[in-house]
Short mmCIF file of the C-alpha atoms (twelve columns), coordinates in Angstrom:
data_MODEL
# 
_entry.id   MODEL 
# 
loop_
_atom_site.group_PDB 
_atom_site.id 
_atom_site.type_symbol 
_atom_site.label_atom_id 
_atom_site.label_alt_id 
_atom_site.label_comp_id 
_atom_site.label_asym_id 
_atom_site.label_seq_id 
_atom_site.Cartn_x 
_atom_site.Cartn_y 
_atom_site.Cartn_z 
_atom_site.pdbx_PDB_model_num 
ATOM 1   C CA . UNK A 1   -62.813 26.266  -57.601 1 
ATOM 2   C CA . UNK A 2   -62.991 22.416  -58.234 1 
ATOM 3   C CA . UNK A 3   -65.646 20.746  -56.195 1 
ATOM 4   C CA . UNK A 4   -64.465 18.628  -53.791 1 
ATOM 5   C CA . UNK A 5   -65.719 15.011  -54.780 1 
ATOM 6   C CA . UNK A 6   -63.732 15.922  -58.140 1 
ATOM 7   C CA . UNK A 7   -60.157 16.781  -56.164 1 
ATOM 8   C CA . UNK A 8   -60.426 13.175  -54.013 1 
ATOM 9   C CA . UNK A 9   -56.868 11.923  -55.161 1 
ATOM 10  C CA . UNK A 10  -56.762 8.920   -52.726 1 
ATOM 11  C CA . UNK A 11  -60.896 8.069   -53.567 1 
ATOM 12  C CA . UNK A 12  -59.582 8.261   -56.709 1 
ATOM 13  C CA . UNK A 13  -56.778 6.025   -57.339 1 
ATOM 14  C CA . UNK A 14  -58.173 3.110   -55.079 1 
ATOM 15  C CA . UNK A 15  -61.035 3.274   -57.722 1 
ATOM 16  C CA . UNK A 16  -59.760 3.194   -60.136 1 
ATOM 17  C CA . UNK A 17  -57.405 0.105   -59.237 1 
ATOM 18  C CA . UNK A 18  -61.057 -1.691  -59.424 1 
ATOM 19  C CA . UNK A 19  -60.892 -0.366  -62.998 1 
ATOM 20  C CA . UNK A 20  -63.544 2.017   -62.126 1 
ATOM 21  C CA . UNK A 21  -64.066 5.737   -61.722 1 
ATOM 22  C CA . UNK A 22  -66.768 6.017   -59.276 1 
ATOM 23  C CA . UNK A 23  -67.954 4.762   -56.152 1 
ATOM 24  C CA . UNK A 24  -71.067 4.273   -57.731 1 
ATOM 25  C CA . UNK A 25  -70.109 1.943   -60.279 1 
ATOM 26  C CA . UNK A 26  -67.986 0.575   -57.459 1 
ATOM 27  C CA . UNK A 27  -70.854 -0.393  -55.686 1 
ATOM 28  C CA . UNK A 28  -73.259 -1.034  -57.994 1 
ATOM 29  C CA . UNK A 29  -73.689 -4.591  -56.828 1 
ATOM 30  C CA . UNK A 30  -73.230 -4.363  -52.882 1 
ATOM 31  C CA . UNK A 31  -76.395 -2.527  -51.848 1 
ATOM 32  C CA . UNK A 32  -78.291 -5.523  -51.015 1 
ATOM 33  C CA . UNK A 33  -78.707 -5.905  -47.625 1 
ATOM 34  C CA . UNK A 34  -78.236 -9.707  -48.157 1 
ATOM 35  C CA . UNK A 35  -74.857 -9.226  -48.387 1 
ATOM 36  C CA . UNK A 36  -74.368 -7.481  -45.192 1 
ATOM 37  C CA . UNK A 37  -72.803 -11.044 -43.136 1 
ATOM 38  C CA . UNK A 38  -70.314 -13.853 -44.043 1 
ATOM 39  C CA . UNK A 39  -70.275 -17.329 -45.712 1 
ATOM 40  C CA . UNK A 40  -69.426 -20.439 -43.773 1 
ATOM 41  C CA . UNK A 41  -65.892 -19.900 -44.007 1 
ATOM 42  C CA . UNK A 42  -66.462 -16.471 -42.481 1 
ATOM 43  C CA . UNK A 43  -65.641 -14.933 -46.430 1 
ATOM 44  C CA . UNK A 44  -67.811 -11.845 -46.659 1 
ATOM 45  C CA . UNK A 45  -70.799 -12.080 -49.034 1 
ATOM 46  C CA . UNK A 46  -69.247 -8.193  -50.072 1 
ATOM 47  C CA . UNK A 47  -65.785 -9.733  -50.819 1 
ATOM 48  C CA . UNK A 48  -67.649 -12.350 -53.171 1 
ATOM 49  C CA . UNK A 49  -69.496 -10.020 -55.395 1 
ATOM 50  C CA . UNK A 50  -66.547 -7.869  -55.895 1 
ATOM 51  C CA . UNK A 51  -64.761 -10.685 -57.298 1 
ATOM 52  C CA . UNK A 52  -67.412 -11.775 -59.507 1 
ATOM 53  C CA . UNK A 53  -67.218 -8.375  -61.171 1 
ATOM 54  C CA . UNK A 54  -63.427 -7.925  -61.204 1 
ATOM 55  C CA . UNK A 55  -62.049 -11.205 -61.602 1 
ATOM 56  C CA . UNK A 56  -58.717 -10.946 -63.181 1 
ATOM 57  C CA . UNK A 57  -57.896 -7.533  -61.883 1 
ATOM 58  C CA . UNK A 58  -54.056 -7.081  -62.207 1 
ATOM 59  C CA . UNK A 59  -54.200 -4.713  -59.694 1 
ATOM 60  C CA . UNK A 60  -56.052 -6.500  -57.158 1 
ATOM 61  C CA . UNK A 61  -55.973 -9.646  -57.767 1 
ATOM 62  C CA . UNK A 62  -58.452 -12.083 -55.658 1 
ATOM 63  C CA . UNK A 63  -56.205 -13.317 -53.195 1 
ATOM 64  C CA . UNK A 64  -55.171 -10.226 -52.057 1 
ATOM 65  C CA . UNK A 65  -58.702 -9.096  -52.206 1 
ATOM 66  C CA . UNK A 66  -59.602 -12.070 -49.895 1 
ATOM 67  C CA . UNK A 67  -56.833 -11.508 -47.537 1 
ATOM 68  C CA . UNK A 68  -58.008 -7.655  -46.939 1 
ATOM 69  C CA . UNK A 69  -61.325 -9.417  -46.403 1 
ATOM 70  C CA . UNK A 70  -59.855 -11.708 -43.693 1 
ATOM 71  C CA . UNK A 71  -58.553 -8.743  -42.054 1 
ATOM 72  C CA . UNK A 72  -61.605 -6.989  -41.982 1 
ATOM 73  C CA . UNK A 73  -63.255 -9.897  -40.402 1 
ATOM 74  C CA . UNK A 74  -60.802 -10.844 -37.865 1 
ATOM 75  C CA . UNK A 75  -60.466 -6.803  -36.652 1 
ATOM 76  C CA . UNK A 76  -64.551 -6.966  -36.825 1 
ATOM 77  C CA . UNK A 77  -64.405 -10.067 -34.471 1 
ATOM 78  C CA . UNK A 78  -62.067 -8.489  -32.184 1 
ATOM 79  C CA . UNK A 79  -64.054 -5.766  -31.351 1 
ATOM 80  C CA . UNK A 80  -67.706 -7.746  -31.490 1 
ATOM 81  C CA . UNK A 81  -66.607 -9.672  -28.532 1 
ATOM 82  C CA . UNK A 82  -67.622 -7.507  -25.596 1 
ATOM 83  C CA . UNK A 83  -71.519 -6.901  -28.202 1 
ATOM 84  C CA . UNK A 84  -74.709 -8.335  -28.020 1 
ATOM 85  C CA . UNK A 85  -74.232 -8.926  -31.191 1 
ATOM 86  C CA . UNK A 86  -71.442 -9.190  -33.727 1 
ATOM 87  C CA . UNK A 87  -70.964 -6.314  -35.844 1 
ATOM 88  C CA . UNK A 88  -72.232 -6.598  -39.224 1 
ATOM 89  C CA . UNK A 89  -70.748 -3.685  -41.770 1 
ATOM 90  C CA . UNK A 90  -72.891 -1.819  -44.525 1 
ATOM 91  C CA . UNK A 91  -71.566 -2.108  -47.965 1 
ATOM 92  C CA . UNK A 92  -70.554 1.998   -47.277 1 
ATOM 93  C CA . UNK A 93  -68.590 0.767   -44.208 1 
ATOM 94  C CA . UNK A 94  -67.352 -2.692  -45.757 1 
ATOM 95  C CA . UNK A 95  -65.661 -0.303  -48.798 1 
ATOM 96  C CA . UNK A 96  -64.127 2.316   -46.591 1 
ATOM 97  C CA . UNK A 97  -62.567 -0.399  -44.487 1 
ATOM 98  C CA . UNK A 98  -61.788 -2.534  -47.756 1 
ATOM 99  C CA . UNK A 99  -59.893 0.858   -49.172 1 
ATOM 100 C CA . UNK A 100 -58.108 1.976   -46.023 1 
ATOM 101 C CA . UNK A 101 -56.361 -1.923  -46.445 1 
ATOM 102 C CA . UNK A 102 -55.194 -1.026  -50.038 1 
ATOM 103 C CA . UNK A 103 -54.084 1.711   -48.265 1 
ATOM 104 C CA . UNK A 104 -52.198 1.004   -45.102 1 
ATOM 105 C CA . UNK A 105 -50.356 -2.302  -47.526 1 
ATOM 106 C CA . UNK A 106 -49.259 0.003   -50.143 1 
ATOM 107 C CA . UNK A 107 -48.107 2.450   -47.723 1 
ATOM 108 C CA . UNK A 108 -46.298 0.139   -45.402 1 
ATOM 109 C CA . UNK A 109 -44.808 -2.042  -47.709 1 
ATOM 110 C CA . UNK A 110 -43.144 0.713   -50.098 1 
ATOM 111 C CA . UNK A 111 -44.124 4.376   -49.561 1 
ATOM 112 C CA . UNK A 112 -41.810 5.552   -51.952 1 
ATOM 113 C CA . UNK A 113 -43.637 3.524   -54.969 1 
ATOM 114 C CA . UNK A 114 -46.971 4.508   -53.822 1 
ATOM 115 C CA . UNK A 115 -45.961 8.452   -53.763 1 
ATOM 116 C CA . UNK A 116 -44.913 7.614   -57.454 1 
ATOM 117 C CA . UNK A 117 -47.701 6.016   -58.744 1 
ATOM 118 C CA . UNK A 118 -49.623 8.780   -57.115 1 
ATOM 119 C CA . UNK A 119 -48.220 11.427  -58.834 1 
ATOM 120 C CA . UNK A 120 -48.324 9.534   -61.717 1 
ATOM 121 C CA . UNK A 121 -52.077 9.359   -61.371 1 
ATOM 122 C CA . UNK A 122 -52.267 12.883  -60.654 1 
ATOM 123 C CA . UNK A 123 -50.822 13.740  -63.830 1 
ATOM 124 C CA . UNK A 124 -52.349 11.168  -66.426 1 
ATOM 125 C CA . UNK A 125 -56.224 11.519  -65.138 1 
ATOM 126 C CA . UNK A 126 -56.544 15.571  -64.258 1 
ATOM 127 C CA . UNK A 127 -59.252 16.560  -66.731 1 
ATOM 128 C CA . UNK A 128 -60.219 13.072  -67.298 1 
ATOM 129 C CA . UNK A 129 -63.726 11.411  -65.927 1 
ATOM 130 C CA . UNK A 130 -64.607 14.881  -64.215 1 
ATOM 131 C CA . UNK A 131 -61.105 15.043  -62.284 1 
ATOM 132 C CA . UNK A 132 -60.204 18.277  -60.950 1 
ATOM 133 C CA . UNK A 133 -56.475 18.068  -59.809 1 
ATOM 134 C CA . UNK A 134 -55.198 21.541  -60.439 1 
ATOM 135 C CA . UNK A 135 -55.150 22.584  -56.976 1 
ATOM 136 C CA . UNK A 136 -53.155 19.316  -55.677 1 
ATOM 137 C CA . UNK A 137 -49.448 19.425  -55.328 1 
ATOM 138 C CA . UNK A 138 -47.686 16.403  -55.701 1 
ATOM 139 C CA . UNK A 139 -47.456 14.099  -53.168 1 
ATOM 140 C CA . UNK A 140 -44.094 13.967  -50.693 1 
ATOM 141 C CA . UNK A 141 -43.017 11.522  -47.998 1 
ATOM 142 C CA . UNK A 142 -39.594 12.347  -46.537 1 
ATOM 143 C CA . UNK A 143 -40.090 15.738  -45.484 1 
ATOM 144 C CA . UNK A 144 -41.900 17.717  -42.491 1 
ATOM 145 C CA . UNK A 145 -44.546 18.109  -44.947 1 
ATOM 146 C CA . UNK A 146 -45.632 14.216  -45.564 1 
ATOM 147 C CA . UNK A 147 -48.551 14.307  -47.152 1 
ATOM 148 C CA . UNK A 148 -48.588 10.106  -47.191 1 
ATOM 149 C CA . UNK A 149 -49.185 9.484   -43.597 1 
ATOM 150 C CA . UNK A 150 -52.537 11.084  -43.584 1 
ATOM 151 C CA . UNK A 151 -55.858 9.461   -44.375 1 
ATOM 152 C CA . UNK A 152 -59.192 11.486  -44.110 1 
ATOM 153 C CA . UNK A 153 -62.974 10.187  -43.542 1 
ATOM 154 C CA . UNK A 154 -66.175 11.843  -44.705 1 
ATOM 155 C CA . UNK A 155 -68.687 10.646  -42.689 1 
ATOM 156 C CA . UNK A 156 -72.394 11.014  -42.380 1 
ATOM 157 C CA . UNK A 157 -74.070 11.536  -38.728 1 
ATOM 158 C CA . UNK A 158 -74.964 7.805   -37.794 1 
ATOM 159 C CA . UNK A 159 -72.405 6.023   -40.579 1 
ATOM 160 C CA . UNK A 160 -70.413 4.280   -37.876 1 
ATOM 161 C CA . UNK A 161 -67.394 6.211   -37.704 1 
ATOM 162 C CA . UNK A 162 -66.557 5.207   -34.170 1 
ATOM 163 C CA . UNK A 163 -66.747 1.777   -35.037 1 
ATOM 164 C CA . UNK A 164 -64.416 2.581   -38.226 1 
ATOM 165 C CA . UNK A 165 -62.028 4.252   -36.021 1 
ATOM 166 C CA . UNK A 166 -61.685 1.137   -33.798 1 
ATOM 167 C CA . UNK A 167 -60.919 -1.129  -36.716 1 
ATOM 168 C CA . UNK A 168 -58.479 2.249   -38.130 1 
ATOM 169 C CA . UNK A 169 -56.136 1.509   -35.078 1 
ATOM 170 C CA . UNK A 170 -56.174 -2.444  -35.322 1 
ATOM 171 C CA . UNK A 171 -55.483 -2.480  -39.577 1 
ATOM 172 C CA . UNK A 172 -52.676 0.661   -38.586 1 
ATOM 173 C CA . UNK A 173 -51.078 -2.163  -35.813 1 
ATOM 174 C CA . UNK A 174 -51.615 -5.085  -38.331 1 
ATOM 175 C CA . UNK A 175 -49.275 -3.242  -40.680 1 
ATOM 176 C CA . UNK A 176 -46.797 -1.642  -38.590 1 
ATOM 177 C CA . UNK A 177 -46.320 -4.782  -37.257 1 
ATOM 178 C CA . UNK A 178 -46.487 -6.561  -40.494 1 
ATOM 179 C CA . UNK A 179 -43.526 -4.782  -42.217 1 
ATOM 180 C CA . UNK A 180 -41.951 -3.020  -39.479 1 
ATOM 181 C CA . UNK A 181 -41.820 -5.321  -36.682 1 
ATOM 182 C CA . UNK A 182 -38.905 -3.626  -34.695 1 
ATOM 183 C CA . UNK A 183 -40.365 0.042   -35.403 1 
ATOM 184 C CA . UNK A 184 -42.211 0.703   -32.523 1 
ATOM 185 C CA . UNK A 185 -45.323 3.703   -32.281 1 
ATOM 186 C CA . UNK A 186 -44.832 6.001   -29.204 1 
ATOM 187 C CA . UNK A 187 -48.797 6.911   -28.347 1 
ATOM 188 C CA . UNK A 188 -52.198 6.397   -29.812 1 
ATOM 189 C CA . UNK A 189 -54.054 9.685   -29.404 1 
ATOM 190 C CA . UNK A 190 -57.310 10.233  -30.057 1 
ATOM 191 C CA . UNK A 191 -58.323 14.140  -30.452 1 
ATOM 192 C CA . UNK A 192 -61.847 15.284  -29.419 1 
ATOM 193 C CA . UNK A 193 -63.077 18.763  -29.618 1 
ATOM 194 C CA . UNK A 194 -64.246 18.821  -26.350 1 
ATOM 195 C CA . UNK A 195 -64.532 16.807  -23.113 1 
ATOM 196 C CA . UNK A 196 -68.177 15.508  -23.146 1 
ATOM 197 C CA . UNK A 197 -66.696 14.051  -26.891 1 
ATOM 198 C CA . UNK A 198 -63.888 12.386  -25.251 1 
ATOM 199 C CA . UNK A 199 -65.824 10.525  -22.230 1 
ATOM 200 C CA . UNK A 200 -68.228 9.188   -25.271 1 
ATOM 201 C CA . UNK A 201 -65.257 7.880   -27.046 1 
ATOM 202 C CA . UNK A 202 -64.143 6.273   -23.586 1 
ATOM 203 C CA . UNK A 203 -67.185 4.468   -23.080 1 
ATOM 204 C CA . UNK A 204 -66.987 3.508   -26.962 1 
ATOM 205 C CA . UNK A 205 -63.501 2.038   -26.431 1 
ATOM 206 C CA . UNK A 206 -64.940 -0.065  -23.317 1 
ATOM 207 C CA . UNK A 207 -67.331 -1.839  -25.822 1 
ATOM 208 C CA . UNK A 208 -65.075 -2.825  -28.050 1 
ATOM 209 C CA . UNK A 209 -62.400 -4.573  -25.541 1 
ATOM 210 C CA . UNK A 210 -60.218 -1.847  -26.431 1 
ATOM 211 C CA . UNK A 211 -58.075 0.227   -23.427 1 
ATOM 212 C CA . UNK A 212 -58.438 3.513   -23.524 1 
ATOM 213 C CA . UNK A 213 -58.141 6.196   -21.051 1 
ATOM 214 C CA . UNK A 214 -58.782 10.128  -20.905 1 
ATOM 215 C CA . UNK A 215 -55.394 11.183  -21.186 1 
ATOM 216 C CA . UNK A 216 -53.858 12.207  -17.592 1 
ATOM 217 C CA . UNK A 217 -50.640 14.143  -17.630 1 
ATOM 218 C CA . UNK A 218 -49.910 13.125  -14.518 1 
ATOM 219 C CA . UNK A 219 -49.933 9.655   -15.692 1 
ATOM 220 C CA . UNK A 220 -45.676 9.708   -15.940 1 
ATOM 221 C CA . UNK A 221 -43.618 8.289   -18.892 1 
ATOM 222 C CA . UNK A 222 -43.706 5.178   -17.139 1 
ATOM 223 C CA . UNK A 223 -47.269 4.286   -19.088 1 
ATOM 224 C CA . UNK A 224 -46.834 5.786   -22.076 1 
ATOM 225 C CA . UNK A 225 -48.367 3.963   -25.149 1 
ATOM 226 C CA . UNK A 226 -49.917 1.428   -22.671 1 
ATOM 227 C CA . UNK A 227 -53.905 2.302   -23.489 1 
ATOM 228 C CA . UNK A 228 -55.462 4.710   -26.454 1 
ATOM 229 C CA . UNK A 229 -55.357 8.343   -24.833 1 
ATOM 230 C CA . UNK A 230 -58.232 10.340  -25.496 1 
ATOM 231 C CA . UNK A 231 -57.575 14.185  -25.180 1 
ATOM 232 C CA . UNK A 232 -59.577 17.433  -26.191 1 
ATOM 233 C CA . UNK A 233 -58.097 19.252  -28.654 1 
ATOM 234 C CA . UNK A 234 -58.034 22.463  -26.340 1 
ATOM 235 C CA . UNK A 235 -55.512 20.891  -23.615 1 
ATOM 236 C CA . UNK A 236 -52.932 20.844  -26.583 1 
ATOM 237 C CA . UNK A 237 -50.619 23.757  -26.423 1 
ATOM 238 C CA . UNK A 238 -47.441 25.677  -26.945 1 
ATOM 239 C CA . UNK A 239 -46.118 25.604  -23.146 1 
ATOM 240 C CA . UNK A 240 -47.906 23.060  -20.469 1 
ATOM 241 C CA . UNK A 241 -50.368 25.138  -17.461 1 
ATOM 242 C CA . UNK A 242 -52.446 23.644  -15.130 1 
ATOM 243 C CA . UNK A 243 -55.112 22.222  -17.755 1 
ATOM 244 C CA . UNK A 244 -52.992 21.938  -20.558 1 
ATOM 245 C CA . UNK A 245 -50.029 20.047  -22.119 1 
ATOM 246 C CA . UNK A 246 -47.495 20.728  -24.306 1 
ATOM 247 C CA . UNK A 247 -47.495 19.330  -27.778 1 
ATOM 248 C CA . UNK A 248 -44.062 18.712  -27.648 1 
ATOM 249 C CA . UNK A 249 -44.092 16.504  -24.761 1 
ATOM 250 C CA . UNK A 250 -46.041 13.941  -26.546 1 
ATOM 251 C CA . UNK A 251 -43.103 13.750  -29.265 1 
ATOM 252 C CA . UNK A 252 -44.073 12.954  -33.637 1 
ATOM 253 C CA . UNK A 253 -43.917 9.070   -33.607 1 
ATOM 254 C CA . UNK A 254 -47.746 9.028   -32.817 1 
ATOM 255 C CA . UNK A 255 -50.883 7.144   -34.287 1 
ATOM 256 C CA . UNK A 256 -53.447 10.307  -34.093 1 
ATOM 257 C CA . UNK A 257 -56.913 9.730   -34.609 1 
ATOM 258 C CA . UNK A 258 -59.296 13.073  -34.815 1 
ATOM 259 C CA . UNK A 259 -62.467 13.465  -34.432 1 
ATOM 260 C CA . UNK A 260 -64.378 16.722  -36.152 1 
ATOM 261 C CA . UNK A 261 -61.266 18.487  -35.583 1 
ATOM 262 C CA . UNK A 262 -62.486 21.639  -37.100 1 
ATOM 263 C CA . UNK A 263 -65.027 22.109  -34.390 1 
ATOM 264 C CA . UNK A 264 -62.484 22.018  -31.901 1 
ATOM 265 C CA . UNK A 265 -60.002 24.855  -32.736 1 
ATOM 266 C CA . UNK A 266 -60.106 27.870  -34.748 1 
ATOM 267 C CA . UNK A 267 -58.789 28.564  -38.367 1 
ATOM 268 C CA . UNK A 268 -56.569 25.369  -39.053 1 
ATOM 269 C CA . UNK A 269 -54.743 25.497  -35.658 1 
ATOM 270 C CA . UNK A 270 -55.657 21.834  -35.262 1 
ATOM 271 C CA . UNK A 271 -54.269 20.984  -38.447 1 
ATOM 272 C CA . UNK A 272 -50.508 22.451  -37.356 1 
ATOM 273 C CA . UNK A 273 -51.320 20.214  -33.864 1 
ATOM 274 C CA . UNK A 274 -52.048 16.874  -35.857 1 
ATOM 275 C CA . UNK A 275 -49.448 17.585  -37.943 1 
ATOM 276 C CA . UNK A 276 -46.748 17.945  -35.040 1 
ATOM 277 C CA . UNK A 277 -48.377 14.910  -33.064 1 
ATOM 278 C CA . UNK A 278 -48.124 12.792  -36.394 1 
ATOM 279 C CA . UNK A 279 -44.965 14.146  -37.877 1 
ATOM 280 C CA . UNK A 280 -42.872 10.500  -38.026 1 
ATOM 281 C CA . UNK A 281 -46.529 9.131   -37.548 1 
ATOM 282 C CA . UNK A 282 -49.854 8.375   -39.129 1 
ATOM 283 C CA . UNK A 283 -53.167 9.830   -38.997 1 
ATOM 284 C CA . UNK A 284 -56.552 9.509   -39.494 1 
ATOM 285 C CA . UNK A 285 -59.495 11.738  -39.530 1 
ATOM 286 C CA . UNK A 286 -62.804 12.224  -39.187 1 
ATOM 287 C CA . UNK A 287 -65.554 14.707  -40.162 1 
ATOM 288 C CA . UNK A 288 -69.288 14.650  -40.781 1 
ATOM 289 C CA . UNK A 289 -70.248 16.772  -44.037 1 
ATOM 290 C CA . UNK A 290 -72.967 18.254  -42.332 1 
# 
């Protein structure tokens, strides 16, 4: 069995659009804590050095590269405003923010090229530069299956994923709203594996300016979509009872954010409830390796 860091498709591909085949190499430059603030344009330090090393990239070419890094800061500003202090990102954090933009643009803006060049990827670099792909199907969209409108985190205890997940949902509105300005998104759902999870994730919310509520069933369609719900995963089921809800009464056309689903439901039951919740969707999710 292929270890995992060699099956990362998605890890992969944004790589090696930098023309590299590692995050290491990636961030070979970016370490310095120096670099951890902005110029006097407000023009990360980060976005600088990466151009300095991949000027003339085809793929990404420096405009594009600054405008991710515009959206990075004006999402980071957004949510600094409540703080002491503004935020100021790690290089770690500044590249998994920087890669979920190549992301979200590529997906929104054609989802049918990015499944190709996917696949295409799949097939050209198994075996090569320690890729292990033999266990990855290729990629579909228009199906129940979509394996496009699904973006996973690996996070270490203390790397900031709350803070990630606040700028997730405001670069996932930026680009719904971007190319799909007259699709709307039913509910953004944020799945907790239990309830003392979900009121830290409320408090969270509160310190970045954003609303969000724990979710209330009683609540009535009339509010729907109106703040981020946060739910634990348990209260999802088949038919609604006193202390639980029905997954199908929160319909597919959700944004669903999870957090350490796996410790929140046996087997991969959570995976067949993100799935349903994100169906005509998106999600993103969130687990700590330890």
């Amino acid at each position: 069995m292929s270890k995992l860091s060699s099956s990362l498709v998605l890890n992969k591909y944004i790589l090696n659009l930098f023309g590299v085949t590692d995050l290491e190499a990636l961030s070979l430059d970016l370490k310095d804590a120096a670099l951890e603030g902005y110029d006097e344009n407000n023009i990360s330090h980060f976005h600088h050095t990466l151009v300095a090393r991949f000027y003339g990239n085809v793929h990404l070419p420096k405009d594009l590269l600054l405008h991710y890094d515009q959206n990075i800061y004006s999402h980071s500003q957004a949510i600094s405003s409540k703080r002491d202090e503004p935020i100021r990102w790690k290089y770690f954090q500044y590249v998994a923010l920087l890669f979920t933009e190549i992301y979200l643009d590529k997906y929104f803006s054609n989802a049918k090229a990015l499944q190709e060049e996917l696949n295409v990827f799949i097939e050209q670099q198994h075996g090569k530069h320690q890729n292990d792909f033999k266990q990855i199907t290729p990629y579909r969209f228009a199906d129940a299956d979509n394996d496009l409108n699904k973006i996973a985190y690996w996070n270490a205890t203390g790397s900031g994923k709350t803070l990630l997940m606040h700028i997730n949902i405001l670069q996932y509105q930026y680009y719904l709203k971007k190319h799909y300005q007259t699709k709307g998104l039913n509910r953004i759902i944020v799945l907790t594996p239990n309830e003392g999870l979900s009121k830290q994730h409320l408090q969270e919310f509160a310190l970045s300016g954003m609303e969000a509520e724990l979710f209330d069933k009683s609540g009535g369609p009339l509010y729907v979509g109106q703040k981020i719900e946060i739910i634990d995963i348990h209260k999802l089921e088949e038919t609604s009872g006193n202390k639980t809800i029905a997954i199908e009464s929160f319909e597919s056309n959700n944004l669903v954010l999870v957090d350490e689903g796996h410790r929140g439901a046996s087997g991969d039951s959570w995976k067949d409830k993100r799935n349903r919740l994100c169906e005509t969707g998106f999600s993103f999710e969130y687990s700590d390796p330890s």
